[in-house]
Coordinates of C-alpha atoms in Angstrom, one line a residue:
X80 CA 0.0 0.0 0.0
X81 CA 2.6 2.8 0.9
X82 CA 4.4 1.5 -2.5
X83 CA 1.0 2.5 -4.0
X84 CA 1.2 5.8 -2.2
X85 CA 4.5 7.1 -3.5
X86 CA 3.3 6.3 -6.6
X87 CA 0.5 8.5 -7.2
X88 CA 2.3 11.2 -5.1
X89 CA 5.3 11.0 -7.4
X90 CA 2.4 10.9 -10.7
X91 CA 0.5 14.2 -8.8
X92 CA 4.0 15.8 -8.6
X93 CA 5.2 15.3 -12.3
X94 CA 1.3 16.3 -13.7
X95 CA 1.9 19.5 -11.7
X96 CA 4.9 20.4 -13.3
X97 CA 4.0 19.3 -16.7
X98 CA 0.6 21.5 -16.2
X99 CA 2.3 24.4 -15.2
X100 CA 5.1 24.3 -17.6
X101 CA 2.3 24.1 -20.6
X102 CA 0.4 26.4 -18.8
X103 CA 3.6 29.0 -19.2
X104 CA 4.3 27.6 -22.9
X105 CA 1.1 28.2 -24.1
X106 CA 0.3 31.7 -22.5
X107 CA 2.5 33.4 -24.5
X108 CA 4.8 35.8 -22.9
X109 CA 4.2 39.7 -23.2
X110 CA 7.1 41.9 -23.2
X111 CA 6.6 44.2 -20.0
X112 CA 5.8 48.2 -20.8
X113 CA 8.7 50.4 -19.7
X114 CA 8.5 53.7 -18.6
X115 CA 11.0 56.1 -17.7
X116 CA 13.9 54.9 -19.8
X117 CA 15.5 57.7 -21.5
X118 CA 15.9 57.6 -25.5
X119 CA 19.7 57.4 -25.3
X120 CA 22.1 55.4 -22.9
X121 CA 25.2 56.4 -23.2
X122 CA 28.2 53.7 -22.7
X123 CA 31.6 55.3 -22.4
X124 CA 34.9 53.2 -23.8
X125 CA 38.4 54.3 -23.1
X126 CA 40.9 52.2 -25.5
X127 CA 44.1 52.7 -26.5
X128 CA 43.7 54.2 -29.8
X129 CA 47.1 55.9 -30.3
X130 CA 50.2 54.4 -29.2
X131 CA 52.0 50.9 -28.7
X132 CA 48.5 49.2 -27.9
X133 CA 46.8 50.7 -31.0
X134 CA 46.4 47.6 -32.8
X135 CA 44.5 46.5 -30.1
X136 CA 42.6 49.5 -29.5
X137 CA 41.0 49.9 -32.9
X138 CA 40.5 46.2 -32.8
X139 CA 38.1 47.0 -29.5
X140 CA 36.3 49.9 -31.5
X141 CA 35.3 48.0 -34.3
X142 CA 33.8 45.2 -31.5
X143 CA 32.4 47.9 -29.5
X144 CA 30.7 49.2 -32.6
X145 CA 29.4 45.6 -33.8
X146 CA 28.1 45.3 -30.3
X147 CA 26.4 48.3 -30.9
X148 CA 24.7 47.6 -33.1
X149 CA 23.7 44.3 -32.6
X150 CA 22.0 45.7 -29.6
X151 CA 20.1 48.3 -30.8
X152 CA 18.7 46.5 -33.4
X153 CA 17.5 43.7 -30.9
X154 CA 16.3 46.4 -28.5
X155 CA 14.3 47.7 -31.5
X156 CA 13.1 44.1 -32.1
X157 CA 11.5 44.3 -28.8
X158 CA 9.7 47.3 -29.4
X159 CA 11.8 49.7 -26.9
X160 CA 11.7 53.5 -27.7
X161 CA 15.9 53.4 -26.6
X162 CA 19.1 53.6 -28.2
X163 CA 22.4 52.8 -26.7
X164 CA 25.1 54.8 -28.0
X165 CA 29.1 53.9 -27.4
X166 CA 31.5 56.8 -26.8
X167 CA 35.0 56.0 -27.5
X168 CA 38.0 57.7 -26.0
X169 CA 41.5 57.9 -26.7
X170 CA 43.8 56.9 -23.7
X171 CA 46.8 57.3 -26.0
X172 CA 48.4 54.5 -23.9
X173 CA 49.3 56.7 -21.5
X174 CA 48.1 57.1 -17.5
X175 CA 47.6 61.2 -18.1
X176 CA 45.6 60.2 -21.6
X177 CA 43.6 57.6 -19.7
X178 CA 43.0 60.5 -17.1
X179 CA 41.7 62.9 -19.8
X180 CA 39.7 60.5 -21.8
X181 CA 38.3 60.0 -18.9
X182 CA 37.0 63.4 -17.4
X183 CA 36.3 63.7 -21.4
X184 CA 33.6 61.1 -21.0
X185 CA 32.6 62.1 -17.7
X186 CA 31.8 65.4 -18.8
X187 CA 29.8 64.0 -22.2
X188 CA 27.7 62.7 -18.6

């Protein structure tokens, strides 16, 4: 009898989480409304554009820019009213470049 038991206990467990997984599948998912989010995030990059690192640096842009764009258009996709937008500064491979490209960017907000 208790072999019996676990049985149907383990069935009425499984049915459950069956049902409510179909339940989920089936109910299609809406995209939540957002409100508030400005039109424009802005993402600041500081790379190494000038200098001994350069090759690396203008290797990072063009990903950054990729990336970019491959988010915009999915945050599009979605129906969202906002752009991201990369700004890219030179750190001319230097600590006082860094330091300028930096307050640069900090000042773009």
């Amino acid at each position: 009898m208790q072999k019996y038991l676990i049985y149907v206990v383990v069935s009425l467990i499984i049915g459950l989480i069956s049902g409510s997984a179909a339940t989920y599948a089936f109910a299609g998912a809406t995209a939540p409304t957002l409100t508030g989010l400005p039109s424009e995030v802005p993402i600041g990059a500081l790379l190494p554009l000038t200098g001994k690192l350069s090759s690396f640096g203008e290797k990072w842009k063009h990903a950054l820019e990729l990336a970019e764009e491959d988010i915009n258009a999915y945050v599009s996709k979605l129906g969202l009213n906002v752009k991201f937008k990369i700004y890219v500064e030179d750190t001319k491979t230097s600590p006082e470049g860094a330091l300028a490209a930096l307050q640069t960017l900090s000042a773009k907000g």
